[in-house]
PDB file of C-alpha atoms and ligand atoms in Angstrom:
ATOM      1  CA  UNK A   1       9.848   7.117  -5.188  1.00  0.00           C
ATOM      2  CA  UNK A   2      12.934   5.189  -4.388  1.00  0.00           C
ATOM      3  CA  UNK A   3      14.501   5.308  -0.696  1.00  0.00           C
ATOM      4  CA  UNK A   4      17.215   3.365   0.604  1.00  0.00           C
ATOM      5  CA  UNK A   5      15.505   0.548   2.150  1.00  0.00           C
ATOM      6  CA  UNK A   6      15.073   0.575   5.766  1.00  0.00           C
ATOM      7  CA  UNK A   7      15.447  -2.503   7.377  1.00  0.00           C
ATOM      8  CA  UNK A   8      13.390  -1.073  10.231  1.00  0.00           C
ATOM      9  CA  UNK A   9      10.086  -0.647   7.826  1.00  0.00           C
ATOM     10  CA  UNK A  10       7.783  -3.455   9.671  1.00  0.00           C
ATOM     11  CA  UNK A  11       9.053  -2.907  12.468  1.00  0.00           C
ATOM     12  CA  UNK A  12       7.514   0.863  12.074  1.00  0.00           C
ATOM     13  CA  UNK A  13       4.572  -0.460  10.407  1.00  0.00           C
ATOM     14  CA  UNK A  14       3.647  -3.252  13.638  1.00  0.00           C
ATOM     15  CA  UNK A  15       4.637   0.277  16.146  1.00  0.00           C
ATOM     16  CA  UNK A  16       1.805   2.570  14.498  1.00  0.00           C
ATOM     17  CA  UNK A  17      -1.113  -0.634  14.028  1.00  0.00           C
ATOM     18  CA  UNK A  18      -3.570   2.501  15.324  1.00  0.00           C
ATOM     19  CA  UNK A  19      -3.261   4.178  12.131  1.00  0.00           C
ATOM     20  CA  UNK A  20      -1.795   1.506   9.811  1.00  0.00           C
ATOM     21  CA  UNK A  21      -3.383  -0.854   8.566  1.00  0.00           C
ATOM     22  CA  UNK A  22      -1.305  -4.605   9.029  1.00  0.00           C
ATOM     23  CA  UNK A  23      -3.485  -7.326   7.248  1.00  0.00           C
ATOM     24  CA  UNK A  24      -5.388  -5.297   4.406  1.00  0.00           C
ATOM     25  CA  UNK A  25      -7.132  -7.839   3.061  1.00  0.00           C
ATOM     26  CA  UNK A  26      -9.022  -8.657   6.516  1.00  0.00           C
ATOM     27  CA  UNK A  27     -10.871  -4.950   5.872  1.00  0.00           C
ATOM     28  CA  UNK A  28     -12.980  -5.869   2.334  1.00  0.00           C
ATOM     29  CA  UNK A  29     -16.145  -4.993   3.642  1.00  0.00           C
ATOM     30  CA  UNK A  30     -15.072  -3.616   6.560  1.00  0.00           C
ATOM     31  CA  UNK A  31     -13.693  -0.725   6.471  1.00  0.00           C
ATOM     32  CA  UNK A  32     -17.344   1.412   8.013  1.00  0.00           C
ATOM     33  CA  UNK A  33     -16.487  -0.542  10.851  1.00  0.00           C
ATOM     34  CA  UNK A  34     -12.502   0.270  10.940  1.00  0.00           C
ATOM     35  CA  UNK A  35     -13.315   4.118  10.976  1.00  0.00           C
ATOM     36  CA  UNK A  36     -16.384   3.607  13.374  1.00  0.00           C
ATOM     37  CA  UNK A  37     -18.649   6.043  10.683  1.00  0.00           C
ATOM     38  CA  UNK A  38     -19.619   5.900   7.486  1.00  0.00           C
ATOM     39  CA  UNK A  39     -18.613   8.511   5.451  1.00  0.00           C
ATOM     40  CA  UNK A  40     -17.072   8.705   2.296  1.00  0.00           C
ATOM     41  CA  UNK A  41     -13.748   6.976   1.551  1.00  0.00           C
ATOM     42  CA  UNK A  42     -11.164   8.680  -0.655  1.00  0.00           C
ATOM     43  CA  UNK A  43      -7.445   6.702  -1.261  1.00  0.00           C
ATOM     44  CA  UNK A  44      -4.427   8.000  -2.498  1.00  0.00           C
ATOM     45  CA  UNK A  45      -2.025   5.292  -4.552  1.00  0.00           C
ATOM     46  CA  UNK A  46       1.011   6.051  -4.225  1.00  0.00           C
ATOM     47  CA  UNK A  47       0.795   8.262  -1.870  1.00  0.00           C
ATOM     48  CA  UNK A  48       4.805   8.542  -1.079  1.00  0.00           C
ATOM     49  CA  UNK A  49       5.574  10.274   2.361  1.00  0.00           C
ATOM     50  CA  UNK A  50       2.409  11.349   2.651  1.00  0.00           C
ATOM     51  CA  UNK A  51       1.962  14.968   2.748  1.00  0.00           C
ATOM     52  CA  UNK A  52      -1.763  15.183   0.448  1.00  0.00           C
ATOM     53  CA  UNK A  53      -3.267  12.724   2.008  1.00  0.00           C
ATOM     54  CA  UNK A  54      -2.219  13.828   5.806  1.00  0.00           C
ATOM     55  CA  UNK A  55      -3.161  17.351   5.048  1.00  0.00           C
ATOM     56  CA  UNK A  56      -6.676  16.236   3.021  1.00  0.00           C
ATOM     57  CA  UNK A  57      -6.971  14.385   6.159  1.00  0.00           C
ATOM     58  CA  UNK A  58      -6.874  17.532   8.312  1.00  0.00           C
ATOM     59  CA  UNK A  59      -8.618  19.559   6.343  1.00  0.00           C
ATOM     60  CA  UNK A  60     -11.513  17.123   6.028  1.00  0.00           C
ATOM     61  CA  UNK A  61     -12.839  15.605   8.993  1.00  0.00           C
ATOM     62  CA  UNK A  62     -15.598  14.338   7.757  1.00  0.00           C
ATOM     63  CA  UNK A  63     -14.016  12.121   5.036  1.00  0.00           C
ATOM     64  CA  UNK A  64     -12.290   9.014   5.553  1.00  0.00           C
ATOM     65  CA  UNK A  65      -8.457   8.751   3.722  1.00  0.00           C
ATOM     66  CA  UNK A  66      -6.839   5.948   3.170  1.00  0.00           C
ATOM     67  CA  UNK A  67      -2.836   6.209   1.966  1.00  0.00           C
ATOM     68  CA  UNK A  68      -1.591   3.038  -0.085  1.00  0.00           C
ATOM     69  CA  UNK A  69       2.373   2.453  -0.757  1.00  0.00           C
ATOM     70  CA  UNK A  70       3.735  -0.190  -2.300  1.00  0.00           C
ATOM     71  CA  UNK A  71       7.152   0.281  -0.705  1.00  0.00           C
ATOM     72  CA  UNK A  72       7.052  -0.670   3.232  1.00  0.00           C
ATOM     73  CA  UNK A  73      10.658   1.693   3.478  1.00  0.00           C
ATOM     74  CA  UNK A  74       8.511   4.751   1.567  1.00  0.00           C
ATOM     75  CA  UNK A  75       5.764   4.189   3.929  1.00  0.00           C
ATOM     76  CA  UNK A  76       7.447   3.895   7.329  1.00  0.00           C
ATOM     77  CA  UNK A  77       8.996   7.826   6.228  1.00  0.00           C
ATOM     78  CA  UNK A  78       5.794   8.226   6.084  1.00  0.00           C
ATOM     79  CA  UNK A  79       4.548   6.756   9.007  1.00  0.00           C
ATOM     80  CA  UNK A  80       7.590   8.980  11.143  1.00  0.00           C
ATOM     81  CA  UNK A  81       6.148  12.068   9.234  1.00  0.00           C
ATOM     82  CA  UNK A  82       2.894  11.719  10.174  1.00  0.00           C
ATOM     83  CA  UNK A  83       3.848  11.137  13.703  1.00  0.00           C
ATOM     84  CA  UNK A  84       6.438  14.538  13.756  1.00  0.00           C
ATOM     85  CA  UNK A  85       2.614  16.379  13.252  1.00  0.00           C
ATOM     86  CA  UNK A  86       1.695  17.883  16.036  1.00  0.00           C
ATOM     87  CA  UNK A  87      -2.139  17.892  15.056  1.00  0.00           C
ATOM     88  CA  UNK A  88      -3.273  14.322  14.886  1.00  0.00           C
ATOM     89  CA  UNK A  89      -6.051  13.344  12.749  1.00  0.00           C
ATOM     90  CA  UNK A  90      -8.417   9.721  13.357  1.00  0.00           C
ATOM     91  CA  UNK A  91      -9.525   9.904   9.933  1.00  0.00           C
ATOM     92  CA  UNK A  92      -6.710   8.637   8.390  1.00  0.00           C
ATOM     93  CA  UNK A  93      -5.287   4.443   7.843  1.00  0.00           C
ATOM     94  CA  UNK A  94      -1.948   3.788   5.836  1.00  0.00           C
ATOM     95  CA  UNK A  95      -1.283   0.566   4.369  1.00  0.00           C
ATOM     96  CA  UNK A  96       1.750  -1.197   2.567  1.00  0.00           C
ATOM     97  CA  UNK A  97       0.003  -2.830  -0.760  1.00  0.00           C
ATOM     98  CA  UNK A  98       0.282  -2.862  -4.847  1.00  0.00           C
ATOM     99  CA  UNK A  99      -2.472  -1.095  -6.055  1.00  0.00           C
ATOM    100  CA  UNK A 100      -3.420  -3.726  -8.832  1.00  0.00           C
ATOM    101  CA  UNK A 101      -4.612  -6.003  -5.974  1.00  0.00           C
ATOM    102  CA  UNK A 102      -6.676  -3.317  -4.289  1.00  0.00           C
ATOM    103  CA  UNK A 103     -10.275  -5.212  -5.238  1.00  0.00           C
ATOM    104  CA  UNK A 104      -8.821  -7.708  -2.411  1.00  0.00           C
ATOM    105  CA  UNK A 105      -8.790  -4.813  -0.050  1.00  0.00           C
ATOM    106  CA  UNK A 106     -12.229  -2.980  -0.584  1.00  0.00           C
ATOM    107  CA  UNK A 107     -15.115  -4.265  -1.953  1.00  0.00           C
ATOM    108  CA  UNK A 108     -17.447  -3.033  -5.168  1.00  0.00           C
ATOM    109  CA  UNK A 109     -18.829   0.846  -3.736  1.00  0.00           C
ATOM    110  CA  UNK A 110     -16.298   1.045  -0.309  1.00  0.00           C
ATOM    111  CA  UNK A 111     -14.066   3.821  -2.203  1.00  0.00           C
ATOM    112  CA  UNK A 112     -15.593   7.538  -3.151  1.00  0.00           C
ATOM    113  CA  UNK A 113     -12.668   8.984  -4.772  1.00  0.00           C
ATOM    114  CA  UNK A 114      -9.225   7.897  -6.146  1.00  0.00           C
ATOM    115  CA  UNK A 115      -6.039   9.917  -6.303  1.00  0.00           C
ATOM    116  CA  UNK A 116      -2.845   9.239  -7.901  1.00  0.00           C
ATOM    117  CA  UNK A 117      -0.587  11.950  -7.488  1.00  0.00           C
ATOM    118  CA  UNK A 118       2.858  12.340  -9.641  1.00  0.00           C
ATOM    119  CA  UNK A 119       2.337   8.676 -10.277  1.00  0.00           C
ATOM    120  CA  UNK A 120       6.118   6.693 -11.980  1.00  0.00           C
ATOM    121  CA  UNK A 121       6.143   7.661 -15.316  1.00  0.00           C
ATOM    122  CA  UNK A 122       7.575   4.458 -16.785  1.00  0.00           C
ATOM    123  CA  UNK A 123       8.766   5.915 -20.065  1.00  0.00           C
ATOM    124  CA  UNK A 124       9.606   2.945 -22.028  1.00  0.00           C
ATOM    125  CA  UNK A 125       6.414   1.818 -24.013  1.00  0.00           C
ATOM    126  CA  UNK A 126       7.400  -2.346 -22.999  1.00  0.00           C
ATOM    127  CA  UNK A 127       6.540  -0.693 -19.031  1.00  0.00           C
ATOM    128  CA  UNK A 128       3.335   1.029 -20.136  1.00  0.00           C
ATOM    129  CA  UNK A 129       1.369  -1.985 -18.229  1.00  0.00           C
ATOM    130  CA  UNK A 130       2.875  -0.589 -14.993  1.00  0.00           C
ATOM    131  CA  UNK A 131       1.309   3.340 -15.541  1.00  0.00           C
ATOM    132  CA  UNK A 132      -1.115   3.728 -12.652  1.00  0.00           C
ATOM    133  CA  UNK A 133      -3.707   4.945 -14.885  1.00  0.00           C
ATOM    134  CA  UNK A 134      -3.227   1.681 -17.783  1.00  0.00           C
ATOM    135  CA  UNK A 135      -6.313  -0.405 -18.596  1.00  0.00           C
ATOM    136  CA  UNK A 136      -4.979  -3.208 -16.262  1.00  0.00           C
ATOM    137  CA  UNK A 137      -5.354  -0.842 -12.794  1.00  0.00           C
ATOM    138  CA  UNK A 138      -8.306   0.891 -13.988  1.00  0.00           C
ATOM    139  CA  UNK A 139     -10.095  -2.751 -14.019  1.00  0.00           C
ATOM    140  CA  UNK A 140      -9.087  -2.872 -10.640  1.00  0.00           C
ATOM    141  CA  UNK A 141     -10.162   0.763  -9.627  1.00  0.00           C
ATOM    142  CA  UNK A 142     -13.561   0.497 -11.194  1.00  0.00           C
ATOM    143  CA  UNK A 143     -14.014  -2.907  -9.265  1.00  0.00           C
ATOM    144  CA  UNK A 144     -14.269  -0.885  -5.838  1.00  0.00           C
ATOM    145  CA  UNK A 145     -15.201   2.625  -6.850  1.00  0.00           C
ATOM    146  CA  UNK A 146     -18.950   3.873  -6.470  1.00  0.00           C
ATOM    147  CA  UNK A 147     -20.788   4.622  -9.713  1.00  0.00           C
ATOM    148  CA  UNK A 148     -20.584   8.193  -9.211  1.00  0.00           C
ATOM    149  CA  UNK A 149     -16.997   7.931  -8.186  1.00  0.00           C
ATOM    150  CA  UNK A 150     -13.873   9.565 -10.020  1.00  0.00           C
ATOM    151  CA  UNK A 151     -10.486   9.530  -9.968  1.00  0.00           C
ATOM    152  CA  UNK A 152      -8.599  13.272  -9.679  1.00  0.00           C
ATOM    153  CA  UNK A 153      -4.709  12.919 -11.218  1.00  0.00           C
ATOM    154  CA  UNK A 154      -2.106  15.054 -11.243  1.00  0.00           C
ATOM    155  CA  UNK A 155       1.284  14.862 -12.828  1.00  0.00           C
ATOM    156  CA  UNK A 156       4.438  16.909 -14.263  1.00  0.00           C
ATOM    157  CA  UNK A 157       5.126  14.152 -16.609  1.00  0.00           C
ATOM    158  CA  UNK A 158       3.826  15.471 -20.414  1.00  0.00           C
ATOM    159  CA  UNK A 159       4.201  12.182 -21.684  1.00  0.00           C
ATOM    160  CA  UNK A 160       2.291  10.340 -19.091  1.00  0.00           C
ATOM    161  CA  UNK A 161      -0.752  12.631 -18.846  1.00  0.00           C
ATOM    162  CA  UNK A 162      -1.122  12.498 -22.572  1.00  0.00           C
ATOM    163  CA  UNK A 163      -0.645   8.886 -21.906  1.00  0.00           C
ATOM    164  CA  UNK A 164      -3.333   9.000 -19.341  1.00  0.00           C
ATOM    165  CA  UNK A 165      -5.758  11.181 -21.539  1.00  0.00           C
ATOM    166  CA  UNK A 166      -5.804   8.613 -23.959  1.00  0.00           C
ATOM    167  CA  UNK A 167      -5.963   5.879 -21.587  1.00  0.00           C
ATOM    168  CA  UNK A 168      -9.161   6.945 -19.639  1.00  0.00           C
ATOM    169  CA  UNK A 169     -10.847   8.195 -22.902  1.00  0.00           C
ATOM    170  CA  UNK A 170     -10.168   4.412 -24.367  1.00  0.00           C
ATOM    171  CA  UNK A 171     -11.604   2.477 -21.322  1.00  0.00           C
ATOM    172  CA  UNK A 172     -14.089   4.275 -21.358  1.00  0.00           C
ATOM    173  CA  UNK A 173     -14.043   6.766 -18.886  1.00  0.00           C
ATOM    174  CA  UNK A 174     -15.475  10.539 -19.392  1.00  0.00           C
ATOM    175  CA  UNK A 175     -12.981  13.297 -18.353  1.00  0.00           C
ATOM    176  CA  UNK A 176     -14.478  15.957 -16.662  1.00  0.00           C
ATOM    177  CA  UNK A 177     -12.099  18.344 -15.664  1.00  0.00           C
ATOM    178  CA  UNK A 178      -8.838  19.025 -17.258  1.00  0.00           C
ATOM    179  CA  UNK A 179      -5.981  21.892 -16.654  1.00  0.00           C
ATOM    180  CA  UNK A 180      -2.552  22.441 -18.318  1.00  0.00           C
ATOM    181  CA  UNK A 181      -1.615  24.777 -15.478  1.00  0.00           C
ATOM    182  CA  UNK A 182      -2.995  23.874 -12.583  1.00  0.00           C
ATOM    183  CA  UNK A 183      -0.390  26.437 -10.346  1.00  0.00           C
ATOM    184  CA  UNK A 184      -1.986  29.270 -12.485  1.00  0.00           C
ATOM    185  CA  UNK A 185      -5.720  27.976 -12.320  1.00  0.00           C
ATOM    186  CA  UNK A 186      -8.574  29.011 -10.179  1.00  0.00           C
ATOM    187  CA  UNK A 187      -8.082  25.552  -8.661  1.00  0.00           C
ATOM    188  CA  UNK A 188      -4.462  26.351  -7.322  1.00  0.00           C
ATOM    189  CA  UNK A 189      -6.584  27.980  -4.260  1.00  0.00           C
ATOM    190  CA  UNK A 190      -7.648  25.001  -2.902  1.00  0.00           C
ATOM    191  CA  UNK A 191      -5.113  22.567  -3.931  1.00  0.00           C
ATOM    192  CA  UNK A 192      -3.302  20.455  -1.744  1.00  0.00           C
ATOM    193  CA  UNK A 193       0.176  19.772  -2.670  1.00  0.00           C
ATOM    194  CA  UNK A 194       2.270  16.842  -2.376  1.00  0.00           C
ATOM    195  CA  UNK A 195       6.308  16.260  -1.999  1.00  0.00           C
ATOM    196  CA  UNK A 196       7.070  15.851  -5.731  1.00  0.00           C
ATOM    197  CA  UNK A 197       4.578  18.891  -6.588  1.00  0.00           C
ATOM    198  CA  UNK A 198       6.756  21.152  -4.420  1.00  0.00           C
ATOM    199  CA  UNK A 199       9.605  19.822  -5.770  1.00  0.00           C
ATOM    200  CA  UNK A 200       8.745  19.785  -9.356  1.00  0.00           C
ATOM    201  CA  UNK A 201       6.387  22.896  -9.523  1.00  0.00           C
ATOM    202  CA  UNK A 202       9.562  25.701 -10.032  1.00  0.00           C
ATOM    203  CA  UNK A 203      10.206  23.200 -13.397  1.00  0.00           C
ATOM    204  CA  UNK A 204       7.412  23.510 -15.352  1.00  0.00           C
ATOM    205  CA  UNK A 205       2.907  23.312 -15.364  1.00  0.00           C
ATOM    206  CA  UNK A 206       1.523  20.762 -13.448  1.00  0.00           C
ATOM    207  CA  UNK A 207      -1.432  18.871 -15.067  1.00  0.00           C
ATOM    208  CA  UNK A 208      -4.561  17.824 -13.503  1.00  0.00           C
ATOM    209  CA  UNK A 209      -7.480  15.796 -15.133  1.00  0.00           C
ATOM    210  CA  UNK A 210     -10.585  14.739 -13.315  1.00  0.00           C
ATOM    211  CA  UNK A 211     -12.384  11.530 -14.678  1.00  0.00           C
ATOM    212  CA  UNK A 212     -15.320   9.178 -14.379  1.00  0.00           C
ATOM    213  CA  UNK A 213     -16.345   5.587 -15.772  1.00  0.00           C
ATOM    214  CA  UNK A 214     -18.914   5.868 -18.451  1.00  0.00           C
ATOM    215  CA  UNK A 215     -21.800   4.042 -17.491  1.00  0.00           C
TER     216      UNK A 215
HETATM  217  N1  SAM B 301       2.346  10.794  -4.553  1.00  0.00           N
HETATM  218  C1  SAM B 301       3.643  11.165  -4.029  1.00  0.00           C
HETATM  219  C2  SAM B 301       3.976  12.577  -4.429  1.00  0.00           C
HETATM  220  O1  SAM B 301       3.289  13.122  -5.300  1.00  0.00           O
HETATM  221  O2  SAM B 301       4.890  13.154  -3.859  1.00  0.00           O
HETATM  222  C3  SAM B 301       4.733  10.172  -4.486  1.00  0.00           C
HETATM  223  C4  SAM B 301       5.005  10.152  -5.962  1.00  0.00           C
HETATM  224  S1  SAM B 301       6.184   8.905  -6.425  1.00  0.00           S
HETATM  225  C5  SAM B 301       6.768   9.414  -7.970  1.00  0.00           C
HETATM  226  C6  SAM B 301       5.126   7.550  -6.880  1.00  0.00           C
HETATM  227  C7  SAM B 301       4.811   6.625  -5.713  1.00  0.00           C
HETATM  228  O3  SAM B 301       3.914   5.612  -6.143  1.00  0.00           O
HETATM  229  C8  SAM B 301       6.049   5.916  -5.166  1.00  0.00           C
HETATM  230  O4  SAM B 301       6.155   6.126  -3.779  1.00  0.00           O
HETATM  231  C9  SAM B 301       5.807   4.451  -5.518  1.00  0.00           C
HETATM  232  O5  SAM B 301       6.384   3.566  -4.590  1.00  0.00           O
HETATM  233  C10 SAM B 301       4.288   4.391  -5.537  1.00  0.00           C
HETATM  234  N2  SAM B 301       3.760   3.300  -6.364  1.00  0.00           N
HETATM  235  C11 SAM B 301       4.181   2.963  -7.599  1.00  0.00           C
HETATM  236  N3  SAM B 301       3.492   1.906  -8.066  1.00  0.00           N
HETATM  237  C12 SAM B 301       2.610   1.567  -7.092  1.00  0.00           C
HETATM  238  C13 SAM B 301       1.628   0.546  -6.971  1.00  0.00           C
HETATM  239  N4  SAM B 301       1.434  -0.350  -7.951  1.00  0.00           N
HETATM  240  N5  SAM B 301       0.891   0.478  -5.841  1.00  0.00           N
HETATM  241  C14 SAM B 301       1.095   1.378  -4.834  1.00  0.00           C
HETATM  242  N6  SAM B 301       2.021   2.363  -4.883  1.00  0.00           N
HETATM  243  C15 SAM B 301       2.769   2.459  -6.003  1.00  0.00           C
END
C-alpha cells in the first residue's frame, strides 16, 4: 500500500505513544511487561490501515496484537482510524518497522501467531527476495515464533500464493490448512476481513493457507 506521504506521520506516531510503539527494539524480551499479562502474542505484517488487526483486537481480549508497517504515512492512517473507533481496545501496540528485522524486536517464543494479509505481490522474479513469505523473512519469522506457532496468509494474488505454496513447502514448513475460496468456505463465518479483502473480494477467490515449521 502506497499513500501520499504525510509529512505529519511522526508527529502522529510520538501523539498516540499509548498504543504505538516508538523505539521497537527496546521491547525484545519485553513485551509481557508492555501489555502487563501474558497471553499469547499474534502480529500482523503489513498490516496497512489496520482494520484485521483492530477488529481481531476487539474480538479477542484475551490475546495480545501487535500491527507492524513499514510505511510511517500508512501507519499514522492507521493510527487516525483506530482513534475514529469508538470502542477502544488495550490489547493492541502498532509499530513503524521492516519485517525482515523483526528478530530485533521480539525474541525466540514472544510471537504465537503470524499474519500477512494481501501481502505486495512483487511480480517480477529479480523482486521475489522482497515476497513476505520468501526464505529470507521466514528465517526471520521462525527466529521469534513458538514451536507450535503458525503463520495464517491470505491473498488475491494467484501468482503469489502459488509462490507462497512452494515457498513454505521448500523451507520446510508443513501446510495445514489451505482454501481456494475462502468467501465460499465454512471459514468465511468467522473471518475477519481487511481493506484490500473488501476491496478485492467482488474480483475474484481469495486464498488462505495455514502453515507451520517442520520440526
Ligand atoms: N494487510 C493490509 C490489507 O490486507 O488491507 C495491507 C495490504 S498492502 C498490499 C501490503 C502492506 O504491507 C503495505 O501497507 C506495505 O507497506 C506493507 N509491507 C510491505 N513490506 C513490508 C515489510 N517488509 N515490513 C512491514 N510491512 C511491509
Amino acid at each position: 500500500m502506497r499513500l501520499r506521504n504525510n509529512p505529519k506521520a511522526y508527529d502522529i506516531m510520538k501523539e498516540n505513544k499509548s498504543f504505538v510503539i516508538l523505539e521497537p527494539e527496546n521491547c525484545k524480551n519485553k513485551w509481557k511487561d508492555i501489555f502487563g499479562n501474558n497471553h499469547p502474542i499474534y502480529i500482523e505484517i503489513g498490516m496497512g490501515k489496520g482494520d484485521f488487526i483492530y477488529e481481531n483486537a476487539r474480538q479477542f481480549p484475551e490475546i495480545n496484537f501487535v500491527g507492524i508497517e513499514k510505511y510511517p504515512s500508512v501507519l499514522a492512517a492507521a493510527i487516525n482510524k483506530i482513534n475514529a473507533r469508538e470502542e477502544k481496545v488495550n490489547n493492541l501496540r502498532l509499530m513503524h518497522y521492516d519485517a525482515i528485522e523483526l528478530h530485533q524486536v521480539f525474541e525466540k517464543d514472544e510471537v504465537d501467531k503470524i499474519f500477512l494479509n494481501f501481502s505486495d505481490p512483487w511480480p517480477k522474479s529479480k523482486h521475489a527476495k522482497r515476497r513476505l513469505t520468501s526464505s529470507k523473512f521466514l528465517d526471520v519469522y521462525k527466529d521469534i515464533l513458538i514451536d507450535e506457532g503458525n503463520i495464517e496468509f491470505k491473498s488475491d494474488n494467484r501468482g503469489l500464493f502459488e509462490y507462497s505454496i512452494i515457498s513454505l513447502n521448500q523451507y520446510p514448513m508443513d501446510i495445514e490448512y489451505i482454501s481456494l475460496d475462502l468467501h465460499n468456505s465454512p471459514e468465511s463465518e468467522i473471518n475477519i476481513m481487511t481493506e484490500y479483502e473488501r476491496k478485492f473480494c467482488e474480483k475474484g477467490p481469495i486464498y488462505k493457507l495455514v502453515a507451520r515449521y517442520r520440526k
